[in-house]
PDB file of C-alpha atoms in Angstrom:
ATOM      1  CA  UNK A 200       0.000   0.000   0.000  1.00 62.00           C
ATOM      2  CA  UNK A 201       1.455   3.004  -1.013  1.00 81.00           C
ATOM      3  CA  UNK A 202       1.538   5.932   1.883  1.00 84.00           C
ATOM      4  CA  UNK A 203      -0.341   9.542   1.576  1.00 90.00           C
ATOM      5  CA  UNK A 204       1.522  12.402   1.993  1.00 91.00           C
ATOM      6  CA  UNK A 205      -0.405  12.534   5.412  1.00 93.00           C
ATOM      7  CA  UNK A 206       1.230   9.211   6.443  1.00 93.00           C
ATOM      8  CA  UNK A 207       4.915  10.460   5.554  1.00 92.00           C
ATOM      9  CA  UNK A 208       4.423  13.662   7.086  1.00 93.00           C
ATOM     10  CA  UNK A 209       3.044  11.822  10.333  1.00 94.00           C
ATOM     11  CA  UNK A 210       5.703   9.170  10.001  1.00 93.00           C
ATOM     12  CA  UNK A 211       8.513  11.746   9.309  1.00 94.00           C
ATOM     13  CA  UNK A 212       6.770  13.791  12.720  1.00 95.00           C
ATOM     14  CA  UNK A 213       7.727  10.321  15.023  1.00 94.00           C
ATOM     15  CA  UNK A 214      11.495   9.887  13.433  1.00 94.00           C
ATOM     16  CA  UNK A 215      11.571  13.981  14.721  1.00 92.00           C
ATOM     17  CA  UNK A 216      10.577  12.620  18.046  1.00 95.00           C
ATOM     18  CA  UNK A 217      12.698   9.468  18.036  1.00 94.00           C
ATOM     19  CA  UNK A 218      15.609  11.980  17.359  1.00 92.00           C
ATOM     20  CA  UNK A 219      15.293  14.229  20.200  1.00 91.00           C
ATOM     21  CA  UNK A 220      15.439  11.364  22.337  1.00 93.00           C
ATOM     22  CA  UNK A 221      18.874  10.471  20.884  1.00 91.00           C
ATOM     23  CA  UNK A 222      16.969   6.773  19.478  1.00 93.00           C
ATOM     24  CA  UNK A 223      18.852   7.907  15.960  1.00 93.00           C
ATOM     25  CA  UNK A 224      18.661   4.611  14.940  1.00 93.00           C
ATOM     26  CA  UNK A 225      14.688   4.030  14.744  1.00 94.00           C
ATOM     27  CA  UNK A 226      14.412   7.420  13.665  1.00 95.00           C
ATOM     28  CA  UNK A 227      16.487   6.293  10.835  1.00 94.00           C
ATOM     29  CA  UNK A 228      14.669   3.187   9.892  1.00 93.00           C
ATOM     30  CA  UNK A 229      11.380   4.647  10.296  1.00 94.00           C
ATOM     31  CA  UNK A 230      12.764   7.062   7.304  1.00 95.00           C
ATOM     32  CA  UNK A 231      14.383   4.086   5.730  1.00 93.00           C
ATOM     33  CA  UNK A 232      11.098   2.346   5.453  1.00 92.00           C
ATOM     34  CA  UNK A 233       9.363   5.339   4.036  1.00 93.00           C
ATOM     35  CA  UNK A 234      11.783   6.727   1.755  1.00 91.00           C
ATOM     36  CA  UNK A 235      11.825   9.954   2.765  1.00 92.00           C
ATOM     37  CA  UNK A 236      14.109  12.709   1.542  1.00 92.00           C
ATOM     38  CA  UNK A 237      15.392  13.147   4.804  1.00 94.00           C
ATOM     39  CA  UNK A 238      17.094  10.500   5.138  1.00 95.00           C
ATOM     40  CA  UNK A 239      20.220  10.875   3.653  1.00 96.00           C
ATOM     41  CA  UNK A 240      21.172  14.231   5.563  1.00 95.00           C
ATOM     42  CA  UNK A 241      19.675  12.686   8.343  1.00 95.00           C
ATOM     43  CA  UNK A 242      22.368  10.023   8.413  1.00 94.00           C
ATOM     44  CA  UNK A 243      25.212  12.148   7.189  1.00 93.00           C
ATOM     45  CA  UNK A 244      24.483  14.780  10.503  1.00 92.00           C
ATOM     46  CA  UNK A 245      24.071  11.377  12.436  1.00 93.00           C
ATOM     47  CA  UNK A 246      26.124   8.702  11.693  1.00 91.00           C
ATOM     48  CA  UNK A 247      29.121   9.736  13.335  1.00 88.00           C
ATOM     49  CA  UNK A 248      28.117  10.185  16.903  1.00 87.00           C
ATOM     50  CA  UNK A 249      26.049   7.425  16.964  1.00 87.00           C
ATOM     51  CA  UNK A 250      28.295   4.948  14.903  1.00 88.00           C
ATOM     52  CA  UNK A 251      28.420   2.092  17.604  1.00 86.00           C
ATOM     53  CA  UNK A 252      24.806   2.053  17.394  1.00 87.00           C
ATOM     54  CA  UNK A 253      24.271   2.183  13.671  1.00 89.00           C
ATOM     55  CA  UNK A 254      27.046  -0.701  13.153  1.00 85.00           C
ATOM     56  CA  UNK A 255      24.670  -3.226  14.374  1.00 80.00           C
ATOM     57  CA  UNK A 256      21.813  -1.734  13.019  1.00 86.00           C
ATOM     58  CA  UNK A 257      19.274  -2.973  10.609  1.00 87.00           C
ATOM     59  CA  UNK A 258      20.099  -0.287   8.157  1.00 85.00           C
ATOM     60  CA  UNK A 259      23.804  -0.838   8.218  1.00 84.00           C
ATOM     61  CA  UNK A 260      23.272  -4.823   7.708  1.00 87.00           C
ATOM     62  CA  UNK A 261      21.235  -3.806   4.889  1.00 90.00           C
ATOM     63  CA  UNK A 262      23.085  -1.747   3.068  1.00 93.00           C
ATOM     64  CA  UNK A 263      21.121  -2.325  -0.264  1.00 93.00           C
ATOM     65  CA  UNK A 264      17.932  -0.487   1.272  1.00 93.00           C
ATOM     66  CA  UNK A 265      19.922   2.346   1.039  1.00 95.00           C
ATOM     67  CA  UNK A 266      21.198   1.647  -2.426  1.00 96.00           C
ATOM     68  CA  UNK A 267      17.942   1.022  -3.668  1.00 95.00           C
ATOM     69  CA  UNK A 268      16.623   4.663  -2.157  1.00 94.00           C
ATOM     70  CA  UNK A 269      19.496   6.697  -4.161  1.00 95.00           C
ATOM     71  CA  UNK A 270      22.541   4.725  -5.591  1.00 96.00           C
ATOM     72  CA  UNK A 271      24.511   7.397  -5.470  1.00 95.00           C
ATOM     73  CA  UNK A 272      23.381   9.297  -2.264  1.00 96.00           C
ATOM     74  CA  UNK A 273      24.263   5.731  -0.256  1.00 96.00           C
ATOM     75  CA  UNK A 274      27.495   5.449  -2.268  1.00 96.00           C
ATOM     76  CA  UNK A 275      28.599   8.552  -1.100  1.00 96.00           C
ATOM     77  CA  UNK A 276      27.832   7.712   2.682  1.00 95.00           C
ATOM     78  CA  UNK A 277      29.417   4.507   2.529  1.00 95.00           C
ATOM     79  CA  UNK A 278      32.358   6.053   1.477  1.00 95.00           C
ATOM     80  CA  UNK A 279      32.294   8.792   3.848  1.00 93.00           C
ATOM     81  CA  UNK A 280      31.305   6.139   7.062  1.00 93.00           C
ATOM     82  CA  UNK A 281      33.764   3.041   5.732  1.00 91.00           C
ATOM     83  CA  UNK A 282      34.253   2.503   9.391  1.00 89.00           C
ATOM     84  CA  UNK A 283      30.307   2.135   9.567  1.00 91.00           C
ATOM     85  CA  UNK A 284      29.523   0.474   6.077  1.00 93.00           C
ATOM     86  CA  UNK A 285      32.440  -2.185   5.599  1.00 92.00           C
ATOM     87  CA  UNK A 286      33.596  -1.881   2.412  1.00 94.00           C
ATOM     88  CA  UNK A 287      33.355  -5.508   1.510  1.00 94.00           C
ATOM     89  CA  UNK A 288      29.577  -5.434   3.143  1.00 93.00           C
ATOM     90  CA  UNK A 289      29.037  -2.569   0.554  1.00 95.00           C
ATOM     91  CA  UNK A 290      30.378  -4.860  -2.337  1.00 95.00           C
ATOM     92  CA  UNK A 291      28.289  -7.641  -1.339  1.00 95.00           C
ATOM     93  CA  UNK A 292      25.181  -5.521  -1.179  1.00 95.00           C
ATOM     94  CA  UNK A 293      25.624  -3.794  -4.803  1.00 96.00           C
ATOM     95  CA  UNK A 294      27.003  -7.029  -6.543  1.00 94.00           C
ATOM     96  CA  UNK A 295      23.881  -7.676  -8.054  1.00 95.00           C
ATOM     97  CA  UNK A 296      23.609  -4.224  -9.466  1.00 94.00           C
ATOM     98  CA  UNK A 297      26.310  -5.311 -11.824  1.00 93.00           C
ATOM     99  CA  UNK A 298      30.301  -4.532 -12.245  1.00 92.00           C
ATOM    100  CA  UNK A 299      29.674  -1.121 -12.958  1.00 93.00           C
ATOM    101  CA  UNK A 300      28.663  -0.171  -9.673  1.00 95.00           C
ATOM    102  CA  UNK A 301      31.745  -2.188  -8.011  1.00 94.00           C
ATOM    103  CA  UNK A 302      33.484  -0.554 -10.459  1.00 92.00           C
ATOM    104  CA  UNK A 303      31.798   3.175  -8.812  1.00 94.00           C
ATOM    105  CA  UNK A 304      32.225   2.270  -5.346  1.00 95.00           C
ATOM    106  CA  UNK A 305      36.117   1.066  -5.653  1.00 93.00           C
ATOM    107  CA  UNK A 306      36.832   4.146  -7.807  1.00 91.00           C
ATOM    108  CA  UNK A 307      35.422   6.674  -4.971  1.00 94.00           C
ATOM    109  CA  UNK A 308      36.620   4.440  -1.812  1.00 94.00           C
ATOM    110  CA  UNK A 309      40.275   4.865  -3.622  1.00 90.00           C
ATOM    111  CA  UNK A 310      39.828   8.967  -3.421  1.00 91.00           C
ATOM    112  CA  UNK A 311      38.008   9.297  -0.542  1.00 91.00           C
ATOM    113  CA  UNK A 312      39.770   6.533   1.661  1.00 90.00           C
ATOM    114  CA  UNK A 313      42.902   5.086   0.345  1.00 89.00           C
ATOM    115  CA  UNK A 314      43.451   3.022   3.310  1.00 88.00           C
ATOM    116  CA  UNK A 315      40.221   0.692   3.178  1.00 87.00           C
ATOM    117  CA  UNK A 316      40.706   0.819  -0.790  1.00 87.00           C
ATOM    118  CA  UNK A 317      43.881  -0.483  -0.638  1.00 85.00           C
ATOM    119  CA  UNK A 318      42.761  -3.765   0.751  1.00 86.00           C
ATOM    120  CA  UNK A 319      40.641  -4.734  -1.919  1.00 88.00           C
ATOM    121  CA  UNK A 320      43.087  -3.846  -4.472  1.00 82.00           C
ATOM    122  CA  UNK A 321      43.181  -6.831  -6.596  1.00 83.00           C
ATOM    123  CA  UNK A 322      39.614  -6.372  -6.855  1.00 87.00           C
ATOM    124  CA  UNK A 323      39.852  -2.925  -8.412  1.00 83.00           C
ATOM    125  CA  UNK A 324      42.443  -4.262 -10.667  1.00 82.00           C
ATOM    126  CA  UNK A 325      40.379  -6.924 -12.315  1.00 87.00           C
ATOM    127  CA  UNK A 326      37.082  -4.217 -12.443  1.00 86.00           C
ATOM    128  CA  UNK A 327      39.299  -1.804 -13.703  1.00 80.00           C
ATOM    129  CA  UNK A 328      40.478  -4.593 -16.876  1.00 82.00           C
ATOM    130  CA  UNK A 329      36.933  -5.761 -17.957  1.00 87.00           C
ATOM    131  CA  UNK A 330      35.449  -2.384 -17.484  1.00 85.00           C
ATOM    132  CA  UNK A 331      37.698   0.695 -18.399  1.00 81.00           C
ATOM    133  CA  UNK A 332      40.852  -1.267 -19.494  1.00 77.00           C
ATOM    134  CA  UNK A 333      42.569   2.001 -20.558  1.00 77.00           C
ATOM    135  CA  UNK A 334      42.946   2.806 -17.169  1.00 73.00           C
ATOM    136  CA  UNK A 335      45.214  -0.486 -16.072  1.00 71.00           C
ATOM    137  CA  UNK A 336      48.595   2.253 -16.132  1.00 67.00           C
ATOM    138  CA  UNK A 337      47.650   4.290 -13.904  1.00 69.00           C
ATOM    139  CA  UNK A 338      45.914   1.975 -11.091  1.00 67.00           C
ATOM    140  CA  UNK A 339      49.129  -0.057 -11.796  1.00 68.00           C
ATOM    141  CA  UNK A 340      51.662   3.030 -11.667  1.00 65.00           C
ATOM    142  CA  UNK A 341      49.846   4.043  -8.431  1.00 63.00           C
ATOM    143  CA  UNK A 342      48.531   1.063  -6.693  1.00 54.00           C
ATOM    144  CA  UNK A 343      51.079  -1.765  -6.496  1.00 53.00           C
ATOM    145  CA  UNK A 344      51.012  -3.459  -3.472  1.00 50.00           C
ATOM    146  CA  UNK A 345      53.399  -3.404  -0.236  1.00 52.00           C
ATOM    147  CA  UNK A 346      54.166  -7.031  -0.465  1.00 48.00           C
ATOM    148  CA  UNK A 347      55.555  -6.844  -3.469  1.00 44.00           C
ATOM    149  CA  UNK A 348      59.080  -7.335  -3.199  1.00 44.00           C
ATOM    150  CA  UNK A 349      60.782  -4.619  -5.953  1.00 42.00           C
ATOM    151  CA  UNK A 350      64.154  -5.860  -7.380  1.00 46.00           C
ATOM    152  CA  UNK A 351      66.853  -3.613  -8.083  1.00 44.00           C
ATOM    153  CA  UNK A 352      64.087  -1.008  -8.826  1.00 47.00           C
ATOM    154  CA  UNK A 353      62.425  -2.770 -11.775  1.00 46.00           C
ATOM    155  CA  UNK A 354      58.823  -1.948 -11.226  1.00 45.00           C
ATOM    156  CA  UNK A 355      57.633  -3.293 -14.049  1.00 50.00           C
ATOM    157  CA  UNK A 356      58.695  -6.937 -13.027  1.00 49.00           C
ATOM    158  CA  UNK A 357      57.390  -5.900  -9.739  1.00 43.00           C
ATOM    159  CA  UNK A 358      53.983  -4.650 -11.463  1.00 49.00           C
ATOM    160  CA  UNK A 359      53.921  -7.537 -13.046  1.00 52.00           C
ATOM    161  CA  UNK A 360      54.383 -10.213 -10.710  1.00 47.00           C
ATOM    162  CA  UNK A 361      51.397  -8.709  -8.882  1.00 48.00           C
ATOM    163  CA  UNK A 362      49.030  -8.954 -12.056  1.00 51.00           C
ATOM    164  CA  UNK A 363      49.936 -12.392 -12.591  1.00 52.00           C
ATOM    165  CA  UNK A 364      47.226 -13.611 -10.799  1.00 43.00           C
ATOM    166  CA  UNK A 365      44.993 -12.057 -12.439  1.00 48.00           C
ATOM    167  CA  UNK A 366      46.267 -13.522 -15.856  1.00 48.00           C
ATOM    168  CA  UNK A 367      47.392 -10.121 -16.857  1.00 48.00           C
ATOM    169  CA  UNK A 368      50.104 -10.551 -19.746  1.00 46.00           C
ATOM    170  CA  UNK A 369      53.145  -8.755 -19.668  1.00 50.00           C
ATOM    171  CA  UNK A 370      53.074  -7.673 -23.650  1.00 51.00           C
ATOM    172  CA  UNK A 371      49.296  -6.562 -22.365  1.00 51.00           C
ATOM    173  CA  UNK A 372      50.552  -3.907 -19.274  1.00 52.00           C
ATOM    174  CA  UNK A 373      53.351  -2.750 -21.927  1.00 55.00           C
ATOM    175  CA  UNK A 374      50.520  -1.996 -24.581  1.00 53.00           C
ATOM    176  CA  UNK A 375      48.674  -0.009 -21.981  1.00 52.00           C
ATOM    177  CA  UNK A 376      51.626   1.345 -20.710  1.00 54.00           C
ATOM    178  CA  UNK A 377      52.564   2.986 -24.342  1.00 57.00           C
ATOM    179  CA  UNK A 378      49.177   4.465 -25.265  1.00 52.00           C
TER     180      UNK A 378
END
């Protein structure tokens, strides 16, 4: 059944109420389970002081709720809150969305928080090569990994070694590499 204006209003009224009385988290989910407009600044003024709460919370083990509200408006929180919305969670969540999304996420986590990016790494590489292959140079000129071990400064055996698990051919990164 599809709510009245009336209803969201009223329902919007009792999240007000549930957020004076610090309950941020029910507040959220009753806007969660309305849709309402609100709910995206809601979260971004609340998510921070009340992150131990949200962690558990319905809305954070859901992530795709969000997603399905505004792609791009829960996107942008999960990057903001990767403490909050574990990036692999977030993965999980948007997989069926399709690669391009992934694809999205990984690209923003990587500006906005190099640290949790960096972890999933491999993942961006093999994104990166079925979905914008032209850009394999410069995730490989400024993402190789710490473990790799870099002999007498050759960085392209180095580079290399790394994409070999992800059947990356050498001729293939030097192709890239010269465009």
């Amino acid at each position: 059944a599809t709510l009245t204006r009336e209803h969201v209003l009223l329902v919007e009224a009792l999240a007000l109420l549930h957020e004076t009385k610090s309950d941020c988290v029910a507040a959220a989910c009753l806007l969660v389970w309305i849709g309402s407009d609100m709910l995206f600044p809601f979260l971004t003024r609340h998510l921070t002081c009340h992150a131990a709460a949200f962690q558990s919370s319905y809305i954070c083990r859901n992530f795709r709720l969000l997603f399905d509200l505004s792609p791009t408006e829960a996107l942008a929180l999960a990057v903001s809150h990767s403490s909050i919305f574990g990036p692999k969670s977030v993965l999980d969540a948007i997989a069926p969305c399709g690669r391009w999304w992934e694809h999205h996420y990984l690209r923003l986590l990587r500006q906005h928080d190099p640290e949790a990016a960096h972890n999933l790494w491999a993942l961006q590489l093999e994104v990166a090569a079925e979905l914008e292959p032209h850009s394999l140079c410069f995730l490989t000129n400024e993402w190789a990994p710490d473990d790799v071990d870099v002999e007498d400064n050759d960085e392209i055996h180095a580079r290399s070694k790394a994409l070999g698990s992800l059947h990356v051919l050498d001729s293939q990164l030097e192709a890239f590499r010269k465009r």
